[in-house]
mmCIF file of C-alpha atoms in Angstrom:
data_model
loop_
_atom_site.group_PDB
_atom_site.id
_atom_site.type_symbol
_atom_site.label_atom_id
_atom_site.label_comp_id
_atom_site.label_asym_id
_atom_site.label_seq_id
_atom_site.Cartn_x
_atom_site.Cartn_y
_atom_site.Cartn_z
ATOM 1 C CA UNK A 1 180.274 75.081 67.361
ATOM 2 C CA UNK A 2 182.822 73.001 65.233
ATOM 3 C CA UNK A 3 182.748 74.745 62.200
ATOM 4 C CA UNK A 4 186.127 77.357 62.225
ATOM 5 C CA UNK A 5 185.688 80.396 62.249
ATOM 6 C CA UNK A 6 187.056 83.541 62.616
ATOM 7 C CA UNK A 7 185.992 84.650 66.337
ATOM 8 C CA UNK A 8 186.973 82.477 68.982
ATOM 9 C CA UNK A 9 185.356 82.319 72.693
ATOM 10 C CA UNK A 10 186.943 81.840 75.659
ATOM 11 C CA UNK A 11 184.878 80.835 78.779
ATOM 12 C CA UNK A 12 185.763 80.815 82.609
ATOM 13 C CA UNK A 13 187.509 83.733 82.849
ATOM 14 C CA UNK A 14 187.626 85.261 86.488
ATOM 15 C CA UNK A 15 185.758 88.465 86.678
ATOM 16 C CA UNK A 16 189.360 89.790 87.480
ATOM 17 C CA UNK A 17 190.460 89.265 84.422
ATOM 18 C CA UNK A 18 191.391 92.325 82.024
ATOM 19 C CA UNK A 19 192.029 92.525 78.238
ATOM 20 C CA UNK A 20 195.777 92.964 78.660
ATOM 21 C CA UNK A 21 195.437 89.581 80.247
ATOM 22 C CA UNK A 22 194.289 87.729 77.598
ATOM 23 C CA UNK A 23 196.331 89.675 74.842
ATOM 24 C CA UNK A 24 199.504 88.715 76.802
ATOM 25 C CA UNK A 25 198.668 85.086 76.689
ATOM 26 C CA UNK A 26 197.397 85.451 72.724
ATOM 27 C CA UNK A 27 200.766 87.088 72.192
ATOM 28 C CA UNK A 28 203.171 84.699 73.976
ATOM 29 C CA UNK A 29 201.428 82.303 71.764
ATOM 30 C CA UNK A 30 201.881 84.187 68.378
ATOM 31 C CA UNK A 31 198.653 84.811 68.069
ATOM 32 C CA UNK A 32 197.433 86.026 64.362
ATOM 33 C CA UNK A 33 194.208 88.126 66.028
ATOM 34 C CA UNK A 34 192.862 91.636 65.469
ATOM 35 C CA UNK A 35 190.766 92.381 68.122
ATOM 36 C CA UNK A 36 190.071 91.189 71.991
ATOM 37 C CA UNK A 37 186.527 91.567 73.549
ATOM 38 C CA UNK A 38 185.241 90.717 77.142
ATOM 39 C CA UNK A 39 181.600 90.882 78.021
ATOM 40 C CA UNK A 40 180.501 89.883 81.548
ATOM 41 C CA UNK A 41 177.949 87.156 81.996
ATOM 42 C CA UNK A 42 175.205 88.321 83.978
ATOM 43 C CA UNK A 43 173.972 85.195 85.618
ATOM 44 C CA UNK A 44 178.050 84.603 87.154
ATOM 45 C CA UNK A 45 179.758 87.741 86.899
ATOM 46 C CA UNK A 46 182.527 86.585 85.257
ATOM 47 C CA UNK A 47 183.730 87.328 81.898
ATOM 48 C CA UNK A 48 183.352 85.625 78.276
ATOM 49 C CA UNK A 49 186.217 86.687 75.785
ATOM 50 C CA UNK A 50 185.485 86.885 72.014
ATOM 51 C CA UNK A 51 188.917 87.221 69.906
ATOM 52 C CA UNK A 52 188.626 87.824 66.365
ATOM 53 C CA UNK A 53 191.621 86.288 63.972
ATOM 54 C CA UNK A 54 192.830 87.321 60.652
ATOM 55 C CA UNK A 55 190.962 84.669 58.788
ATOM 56 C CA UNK A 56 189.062 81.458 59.989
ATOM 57 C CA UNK A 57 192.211 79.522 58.768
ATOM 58 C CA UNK A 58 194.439 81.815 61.430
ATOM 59 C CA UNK A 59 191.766 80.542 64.234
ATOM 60 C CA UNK A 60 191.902 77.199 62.976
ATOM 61 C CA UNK A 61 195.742 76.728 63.659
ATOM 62 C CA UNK A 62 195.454 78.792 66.869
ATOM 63 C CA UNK A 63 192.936 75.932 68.136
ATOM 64 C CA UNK A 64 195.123 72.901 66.714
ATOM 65 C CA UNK A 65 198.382 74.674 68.271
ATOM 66 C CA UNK A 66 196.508 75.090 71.677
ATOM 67 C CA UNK A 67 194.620 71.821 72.043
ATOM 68 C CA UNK A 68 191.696 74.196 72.211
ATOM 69 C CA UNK A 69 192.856 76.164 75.679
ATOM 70 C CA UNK A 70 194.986 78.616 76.891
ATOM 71 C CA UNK A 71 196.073 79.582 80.358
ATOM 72 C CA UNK A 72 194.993 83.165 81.306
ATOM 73 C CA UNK A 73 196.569 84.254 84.852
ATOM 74 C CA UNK A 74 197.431 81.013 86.319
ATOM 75 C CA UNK A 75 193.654 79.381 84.830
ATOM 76 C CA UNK A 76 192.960 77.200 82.049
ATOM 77 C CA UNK A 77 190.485 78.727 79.783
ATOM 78 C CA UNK A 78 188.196 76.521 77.615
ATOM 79 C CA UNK A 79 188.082 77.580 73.565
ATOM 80 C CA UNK A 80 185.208 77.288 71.338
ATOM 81 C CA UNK A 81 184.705 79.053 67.631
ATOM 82 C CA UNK A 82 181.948 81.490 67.472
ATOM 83 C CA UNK A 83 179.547 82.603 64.896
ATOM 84 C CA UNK A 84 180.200 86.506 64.077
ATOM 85 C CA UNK A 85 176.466 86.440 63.537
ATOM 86 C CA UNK A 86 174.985 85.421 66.624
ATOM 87 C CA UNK A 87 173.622 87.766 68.938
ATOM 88 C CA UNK A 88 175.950 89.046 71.997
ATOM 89 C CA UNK A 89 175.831 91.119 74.999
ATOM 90 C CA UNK A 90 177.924 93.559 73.500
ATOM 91 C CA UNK A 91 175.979 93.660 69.791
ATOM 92 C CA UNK A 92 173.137 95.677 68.943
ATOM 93 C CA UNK A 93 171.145 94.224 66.258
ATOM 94 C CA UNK A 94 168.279 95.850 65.221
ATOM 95 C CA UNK A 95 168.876 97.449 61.570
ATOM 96 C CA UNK A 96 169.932 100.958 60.954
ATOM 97 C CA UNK A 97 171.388 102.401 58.294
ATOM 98 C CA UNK A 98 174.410 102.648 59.794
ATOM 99 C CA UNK A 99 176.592 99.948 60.846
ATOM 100 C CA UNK A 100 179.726 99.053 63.327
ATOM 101 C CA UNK A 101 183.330 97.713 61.905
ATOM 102 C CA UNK A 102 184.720 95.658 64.618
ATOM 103 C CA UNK A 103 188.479 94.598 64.792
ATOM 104 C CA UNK A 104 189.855 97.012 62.370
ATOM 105 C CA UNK A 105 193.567 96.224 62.579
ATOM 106 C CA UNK A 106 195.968 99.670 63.274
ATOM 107 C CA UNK A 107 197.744 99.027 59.870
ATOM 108 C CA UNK A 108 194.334 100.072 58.488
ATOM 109 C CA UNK A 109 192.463 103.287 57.907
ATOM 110 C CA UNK A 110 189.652 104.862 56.406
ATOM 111 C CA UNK A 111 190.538 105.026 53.184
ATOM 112 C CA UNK A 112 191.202 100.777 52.933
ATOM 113 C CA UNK A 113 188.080 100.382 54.468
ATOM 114 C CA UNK A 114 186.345 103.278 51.251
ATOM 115 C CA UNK A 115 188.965 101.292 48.544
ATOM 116 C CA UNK A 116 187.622 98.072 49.321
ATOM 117 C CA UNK A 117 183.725 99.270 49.658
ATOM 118 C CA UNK A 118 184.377 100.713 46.054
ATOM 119 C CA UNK A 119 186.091 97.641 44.541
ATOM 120 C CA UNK A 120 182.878 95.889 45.889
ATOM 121 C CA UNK A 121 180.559 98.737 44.074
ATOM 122 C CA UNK A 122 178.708 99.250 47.796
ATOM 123 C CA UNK A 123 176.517 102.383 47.723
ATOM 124 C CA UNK A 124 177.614 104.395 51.171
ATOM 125 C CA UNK A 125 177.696 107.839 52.521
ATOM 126 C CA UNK A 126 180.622 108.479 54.698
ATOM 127 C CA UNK A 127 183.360 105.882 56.445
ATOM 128 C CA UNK A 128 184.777 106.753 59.955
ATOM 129 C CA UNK A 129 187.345 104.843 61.638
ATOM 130 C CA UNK A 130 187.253 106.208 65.344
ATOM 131 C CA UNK A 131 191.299 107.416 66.697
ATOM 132 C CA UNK A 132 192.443 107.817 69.672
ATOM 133 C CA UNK A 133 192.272 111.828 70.202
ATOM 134 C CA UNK A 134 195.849 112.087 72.048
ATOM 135 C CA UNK A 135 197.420 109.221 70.087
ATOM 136 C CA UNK A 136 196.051 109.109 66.923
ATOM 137 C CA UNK A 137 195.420 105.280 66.773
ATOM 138 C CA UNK A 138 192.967 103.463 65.485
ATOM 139 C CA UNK A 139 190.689 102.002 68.528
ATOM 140 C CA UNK A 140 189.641 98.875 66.364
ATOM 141 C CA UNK A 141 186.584 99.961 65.454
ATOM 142 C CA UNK A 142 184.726 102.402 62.810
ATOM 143 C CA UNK A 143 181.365 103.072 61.049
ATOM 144 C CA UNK A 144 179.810 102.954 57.554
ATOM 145 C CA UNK A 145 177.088 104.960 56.827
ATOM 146 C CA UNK A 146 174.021 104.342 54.358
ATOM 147 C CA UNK A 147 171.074 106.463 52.594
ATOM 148 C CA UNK A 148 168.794 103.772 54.218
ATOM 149 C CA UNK A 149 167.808 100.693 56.250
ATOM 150 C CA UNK A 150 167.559 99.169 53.110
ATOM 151 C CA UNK A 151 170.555 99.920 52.166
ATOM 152 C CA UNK A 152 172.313 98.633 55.242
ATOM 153 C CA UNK A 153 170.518 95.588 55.345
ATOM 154 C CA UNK A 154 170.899 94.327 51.810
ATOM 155 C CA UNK A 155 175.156 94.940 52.302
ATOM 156 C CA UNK A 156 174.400 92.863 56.101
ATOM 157 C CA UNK A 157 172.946 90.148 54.427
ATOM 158 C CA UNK A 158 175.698 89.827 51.544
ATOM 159 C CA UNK A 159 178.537 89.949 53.812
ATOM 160 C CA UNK A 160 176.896 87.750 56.498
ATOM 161 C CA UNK A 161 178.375 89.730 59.199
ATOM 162 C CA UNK A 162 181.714 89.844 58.057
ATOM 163 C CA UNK A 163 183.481 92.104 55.742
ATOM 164 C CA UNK A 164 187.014 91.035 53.898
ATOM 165 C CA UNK A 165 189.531 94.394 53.664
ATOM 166 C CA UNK A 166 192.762 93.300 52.377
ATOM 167 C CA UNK A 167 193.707 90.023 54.236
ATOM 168 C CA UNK A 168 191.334 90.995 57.388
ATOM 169 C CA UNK A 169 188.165 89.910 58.300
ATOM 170 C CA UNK A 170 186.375 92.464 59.613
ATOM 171 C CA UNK A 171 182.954 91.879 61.934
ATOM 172 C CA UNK A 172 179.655 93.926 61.283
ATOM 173 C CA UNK A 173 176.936 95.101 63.283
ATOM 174 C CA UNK A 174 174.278 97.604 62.979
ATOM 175 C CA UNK A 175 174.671 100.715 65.363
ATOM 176 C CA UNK A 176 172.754 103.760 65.957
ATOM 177 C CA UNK A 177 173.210 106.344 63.662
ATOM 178 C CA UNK A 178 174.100 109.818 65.170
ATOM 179 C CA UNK A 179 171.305 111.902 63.309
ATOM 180 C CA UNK A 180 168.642 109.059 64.917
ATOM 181 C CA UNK A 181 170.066 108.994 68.459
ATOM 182 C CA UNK A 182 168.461 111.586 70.156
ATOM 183 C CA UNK A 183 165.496 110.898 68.683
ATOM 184 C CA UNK A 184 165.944 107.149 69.703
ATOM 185 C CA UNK A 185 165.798 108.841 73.752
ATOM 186 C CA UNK A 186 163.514 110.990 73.356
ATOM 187 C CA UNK A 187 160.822 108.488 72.072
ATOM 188 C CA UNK A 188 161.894 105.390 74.220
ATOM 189 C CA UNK A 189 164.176 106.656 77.341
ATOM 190 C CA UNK A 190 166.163 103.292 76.842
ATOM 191 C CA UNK A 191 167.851 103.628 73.805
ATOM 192 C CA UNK A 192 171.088 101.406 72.712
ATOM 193 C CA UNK A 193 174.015 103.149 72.452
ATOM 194 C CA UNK A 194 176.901 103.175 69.602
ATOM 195 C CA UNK A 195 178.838 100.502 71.159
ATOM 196 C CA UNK A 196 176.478 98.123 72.699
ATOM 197 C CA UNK A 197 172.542 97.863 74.297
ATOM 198 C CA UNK A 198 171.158 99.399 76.980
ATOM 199 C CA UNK A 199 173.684 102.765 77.275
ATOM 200 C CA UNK A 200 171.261 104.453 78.738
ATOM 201 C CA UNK A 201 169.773 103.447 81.859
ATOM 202 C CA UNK A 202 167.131 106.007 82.308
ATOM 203 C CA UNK A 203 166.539 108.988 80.963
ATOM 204 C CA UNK A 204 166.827 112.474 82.621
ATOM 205 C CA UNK A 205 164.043 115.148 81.971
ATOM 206 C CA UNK A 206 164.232 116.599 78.225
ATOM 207 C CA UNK A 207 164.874 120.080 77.650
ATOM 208 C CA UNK A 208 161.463 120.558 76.768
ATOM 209 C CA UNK A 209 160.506 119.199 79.976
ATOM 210 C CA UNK A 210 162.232 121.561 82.463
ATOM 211 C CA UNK A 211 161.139 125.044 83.228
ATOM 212 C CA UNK A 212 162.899 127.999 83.132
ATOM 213 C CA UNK A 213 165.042 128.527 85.713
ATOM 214 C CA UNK A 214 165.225 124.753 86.847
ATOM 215 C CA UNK A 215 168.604 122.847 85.993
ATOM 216 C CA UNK A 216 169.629 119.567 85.271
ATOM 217 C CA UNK A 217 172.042 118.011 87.832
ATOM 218 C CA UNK A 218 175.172 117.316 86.147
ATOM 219 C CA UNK A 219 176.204 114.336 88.659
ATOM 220 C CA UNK A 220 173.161 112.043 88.727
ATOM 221 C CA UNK A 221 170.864 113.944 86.502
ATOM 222 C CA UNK A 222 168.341 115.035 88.578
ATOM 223 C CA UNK A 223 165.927 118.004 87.890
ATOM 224 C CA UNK A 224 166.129 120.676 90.022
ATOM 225 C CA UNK A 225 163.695 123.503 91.205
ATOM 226 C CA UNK A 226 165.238 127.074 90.278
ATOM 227 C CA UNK A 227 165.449 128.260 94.141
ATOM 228 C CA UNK A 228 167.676 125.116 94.808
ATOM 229 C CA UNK A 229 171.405 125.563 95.816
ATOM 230 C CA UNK A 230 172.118 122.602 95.527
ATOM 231 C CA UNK A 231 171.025 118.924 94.180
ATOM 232 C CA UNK A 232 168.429 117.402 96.270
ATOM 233 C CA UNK A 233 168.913 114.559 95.484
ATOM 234 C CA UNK A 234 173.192 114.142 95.543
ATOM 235 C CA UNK A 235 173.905 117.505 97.475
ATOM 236 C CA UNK A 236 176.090 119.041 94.436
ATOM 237 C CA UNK A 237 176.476 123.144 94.828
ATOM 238 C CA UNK A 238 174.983 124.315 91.884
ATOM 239 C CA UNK A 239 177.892 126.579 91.010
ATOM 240 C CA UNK A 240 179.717 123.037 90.115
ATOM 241 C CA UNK A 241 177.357 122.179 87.573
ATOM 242 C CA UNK A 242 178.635 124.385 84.952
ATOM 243 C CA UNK A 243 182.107 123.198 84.789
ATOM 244 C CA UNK A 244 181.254 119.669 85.101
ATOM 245 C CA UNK A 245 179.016 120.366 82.112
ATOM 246 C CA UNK A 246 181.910 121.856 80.145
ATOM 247 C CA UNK A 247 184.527 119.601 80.490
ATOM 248 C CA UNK A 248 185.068 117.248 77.867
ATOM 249 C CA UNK A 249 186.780 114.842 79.407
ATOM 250 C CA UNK A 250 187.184 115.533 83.050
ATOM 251 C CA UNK A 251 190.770 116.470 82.373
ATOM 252 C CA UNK A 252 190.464 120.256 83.921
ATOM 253 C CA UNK A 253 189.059 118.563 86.856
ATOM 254 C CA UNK A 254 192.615 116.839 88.155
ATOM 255 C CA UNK A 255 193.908 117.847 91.476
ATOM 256 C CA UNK A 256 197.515 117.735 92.560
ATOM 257 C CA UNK A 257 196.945 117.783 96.180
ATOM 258 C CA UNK A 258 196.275 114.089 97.438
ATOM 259 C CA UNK A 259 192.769 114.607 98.903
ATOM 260 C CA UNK A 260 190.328 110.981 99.392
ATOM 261 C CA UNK A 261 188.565 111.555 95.649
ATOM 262 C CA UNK A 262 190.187 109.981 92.529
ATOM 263 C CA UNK A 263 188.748 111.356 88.596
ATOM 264 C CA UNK A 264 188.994 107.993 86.160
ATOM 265 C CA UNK A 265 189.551 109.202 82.638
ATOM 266 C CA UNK A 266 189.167 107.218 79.164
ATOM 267 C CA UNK A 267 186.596 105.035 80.354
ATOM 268 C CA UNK A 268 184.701 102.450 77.974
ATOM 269 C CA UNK A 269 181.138 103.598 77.495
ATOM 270 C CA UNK A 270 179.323 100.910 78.301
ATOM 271 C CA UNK A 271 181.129 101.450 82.638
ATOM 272 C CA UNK A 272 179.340 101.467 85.579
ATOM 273 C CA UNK A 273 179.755 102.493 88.700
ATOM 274 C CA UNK A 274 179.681 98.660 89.853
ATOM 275 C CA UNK A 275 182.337 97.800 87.476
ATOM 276 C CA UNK A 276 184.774 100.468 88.706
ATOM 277 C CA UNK A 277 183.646 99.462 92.410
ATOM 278 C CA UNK A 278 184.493 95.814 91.465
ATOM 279 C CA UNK A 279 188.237 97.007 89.848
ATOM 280 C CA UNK A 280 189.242 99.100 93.595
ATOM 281 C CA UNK A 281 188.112 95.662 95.328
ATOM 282 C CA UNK A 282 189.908 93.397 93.378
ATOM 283 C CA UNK A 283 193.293 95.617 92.379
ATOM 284 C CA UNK A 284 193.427 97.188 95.833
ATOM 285 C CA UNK A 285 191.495 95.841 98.337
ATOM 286 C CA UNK A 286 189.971 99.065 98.794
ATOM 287 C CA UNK A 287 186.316 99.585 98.738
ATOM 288 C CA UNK A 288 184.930 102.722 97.121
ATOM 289 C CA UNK A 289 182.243 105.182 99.535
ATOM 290 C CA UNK A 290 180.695 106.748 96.513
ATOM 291 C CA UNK A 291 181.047 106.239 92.652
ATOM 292 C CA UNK A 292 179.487 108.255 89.973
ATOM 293 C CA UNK A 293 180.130 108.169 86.140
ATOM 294 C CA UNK A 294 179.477 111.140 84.659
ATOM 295 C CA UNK A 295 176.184 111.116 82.140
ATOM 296 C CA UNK A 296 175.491 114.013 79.576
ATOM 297 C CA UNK A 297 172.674 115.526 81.311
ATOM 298 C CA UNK A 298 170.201 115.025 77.636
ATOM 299 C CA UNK A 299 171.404 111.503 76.526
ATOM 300 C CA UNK A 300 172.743 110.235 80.017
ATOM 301 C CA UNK A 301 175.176 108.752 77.411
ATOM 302 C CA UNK A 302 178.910 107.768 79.009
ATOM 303 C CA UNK A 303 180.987 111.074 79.383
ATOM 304 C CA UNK A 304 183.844 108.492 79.949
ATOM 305 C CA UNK A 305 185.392 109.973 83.002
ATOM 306 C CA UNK A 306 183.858 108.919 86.435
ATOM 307 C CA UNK A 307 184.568 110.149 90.370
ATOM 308 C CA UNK A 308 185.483 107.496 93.262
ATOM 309 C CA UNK A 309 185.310 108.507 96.886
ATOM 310 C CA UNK A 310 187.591 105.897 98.940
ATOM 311 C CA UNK A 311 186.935 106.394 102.933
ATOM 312 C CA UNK A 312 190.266 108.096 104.123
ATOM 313 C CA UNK A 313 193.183 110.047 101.994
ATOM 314 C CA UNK A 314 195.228 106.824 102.710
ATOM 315 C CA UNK A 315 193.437 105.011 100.669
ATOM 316 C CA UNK A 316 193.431 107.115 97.657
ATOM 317 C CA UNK A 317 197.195 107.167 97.788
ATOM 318 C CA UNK A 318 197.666 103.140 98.000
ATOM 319 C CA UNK A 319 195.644 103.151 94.734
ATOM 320 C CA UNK A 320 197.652 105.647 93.214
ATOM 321 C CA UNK A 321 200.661 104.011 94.661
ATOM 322 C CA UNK A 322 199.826 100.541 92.967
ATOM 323 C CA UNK A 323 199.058 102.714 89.711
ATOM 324 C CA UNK A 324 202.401 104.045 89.915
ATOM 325 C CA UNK A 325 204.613 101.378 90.594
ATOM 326 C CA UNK A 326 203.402 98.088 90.082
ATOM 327 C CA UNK A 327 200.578 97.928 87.410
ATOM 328 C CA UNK A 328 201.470 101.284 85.306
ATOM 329 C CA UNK A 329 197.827 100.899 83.676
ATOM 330 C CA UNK A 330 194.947 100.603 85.601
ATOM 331 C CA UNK A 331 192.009 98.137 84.260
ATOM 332 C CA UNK A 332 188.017 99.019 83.738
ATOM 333 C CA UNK A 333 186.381 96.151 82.082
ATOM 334 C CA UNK A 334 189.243 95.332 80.197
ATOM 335 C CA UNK A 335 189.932 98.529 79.494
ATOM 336 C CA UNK A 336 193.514 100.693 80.416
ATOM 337 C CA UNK A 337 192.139 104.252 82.228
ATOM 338 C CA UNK A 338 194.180 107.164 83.535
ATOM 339 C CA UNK A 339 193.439 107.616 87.735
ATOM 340 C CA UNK A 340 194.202 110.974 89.358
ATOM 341 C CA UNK A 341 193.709 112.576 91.870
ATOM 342 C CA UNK A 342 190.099 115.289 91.599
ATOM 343 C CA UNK A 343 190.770 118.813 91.750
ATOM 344 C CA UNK A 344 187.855 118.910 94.447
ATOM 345 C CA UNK A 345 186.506 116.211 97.120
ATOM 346 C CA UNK A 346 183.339 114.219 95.726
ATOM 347 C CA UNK A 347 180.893 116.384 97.959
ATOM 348 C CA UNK A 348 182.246 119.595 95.866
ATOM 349 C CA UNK A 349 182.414 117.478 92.290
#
């Protein structure tokens, strides 16, 4: 489209391409953005960038200073505006009374976000801007929450997906609300998630459903018959279910010993197994035996941490070795994740 606005999208992006990549190139470029966004395309694997500016005037001089591409890792990437409003990969847009804040600059909080919902007179019930728990940062992104659908809507449709605090443009989505979600499961199996459609790829027996006794892999979610030992279906002991189901965020479950199994923390929540698979191929040139991302064993919801079996020891340490000295972050989807190595060997996870 030729109308500015204030997303831009970047097409032909290598599916090796991460985030950092393309905030580099926005920042060697002075770039006036707020937030950087790479969805895959499912027909060609390879990623489509959406970067949201300040304003639509900010994206406007970013496309006249450019000539309308950028170079991103040695290839020339092709620039288009985008409509905030249209319908993405990485949107969920059925109504709900509570909806997403996208590219929420760090400078901002919660309480710009509440001054400038009152100094519009917007009836809401609660604003959260989601932090980083070990940082304290803003990740970009944060909720508002309304008495109703109606509610929600009627603000949608006034701020035609966008939303003005200070000298920002903010984007809007709908989301699931929390109190709905399980409820969302329970009556579809396939419902979409806080941060994009289709979180949940199946879902694992209800509580309801399983007997007493029987347990709920925590691995790949499997329902198990009380005399079992161990998973039938992914050979985990059943003594490791417990404290895979109690840790938060697989944290307790780094190793120090080398051993062939790596734990990825801080993952987005919309991984898979394939992505990670993809990242050890293309940052290594080591491909992965067995991947698993843990699921909690109700929602099958993202637990953001995940376990990678790589054939020998070796391998593990090259990984850990690139991690260590050459890259410093290691990239999921375009996202930076902490790699260690597991307290226990994948069969024992």
């Amino acid at each position: 489209m030729d109308i500015p606005t204030p997303t831009i999208m970047l097409r032909g992006l290598t599916s090796s391409t991460t985030e950092r990549d393309v905030r580099r190139t926005l920042d060697s470029e002075h770039a006036n953005y707020t937030d950087v966004r790479l969805v895959r395309d499912k027909k060609t694997g390879r990623w489509i960038g959406f970067v949201d500016f300040v304003s639509a005037n900010d994206a406007k001089q970013f496309m006249r200073d450019c000539q309308g591409e950028i170079e991103v890792r040695k290839t020339i990437i092709r620039l288009n505006y985008s409509n905030p409003k249209e319908k993405r990969d990485d949107e969920f847009d059925d109504a709900s009374p509570t909806i997403m804040l996208r590219g929420i600059p760090t400078s901002l909080d919660h309480r710009d976000i509440r001054d400038a919902l009152d100094d519009a007179r917007v009836s809401y019930l609660d604003v959260r801007v989601i932090k980083d728990k070990t940082t304290g940062i803003s990740k970009g992104f944060g909720f508002v929450d309304f008495a109703s659908v109606h509610e929600a809507r009627r603000w949608m449709d006034h701020q035609k997906g966008m939303f003005r605090v200070r000298r920002y443009e903010i984007r809007l989505m709908y989301s699931t609300p929390r109190n709905q979600l399980d409820s969302l499961i329970h009556h579809s199996g396939d419902a979409p998630g806080l941060l994009g459609p289709s979180s949940f790829m199946t879902r694992p027996p209800a509580l309801s459903e399983v007997s007493t006794g029987d347990w709920i892999c925590s691995r790949c979610s499997s329902h198990n018959f009380r005399r079992r030992d161990q998973c039938y279906k992914c050979q985990l002991p059943r003594s490791q279910v417990q404290s895979l189901t109690n840790s938060v965020d697989g944290v307790d479950l780094i190793g120090t010993t080398p051993c062939n199994t790596l734990v990825l923390r801080c993952l987005d929540a919309l991984t898979t197994e394939d992505d990670i698979c993809q990242v050890f191929q293309d940052t290594a040139d080591v491909k992965v035996r067995q991947c698993h991302v843990m699921r909690d064993e109700v929602t099958h919801a993202s637990r953001c941490f995940a376990f990678a079996e790589l054939p020998t020891v070796a391998d593990a340490y090259k990984v850990m070795d690139i991690v260590n000295k050459e890259f410093k972050l290691f990239e999921v989807g375009g996202k930076a994740v902490t790699v260690s190595y597991a307290k226990n060997t994948f069969k024992l996870v």
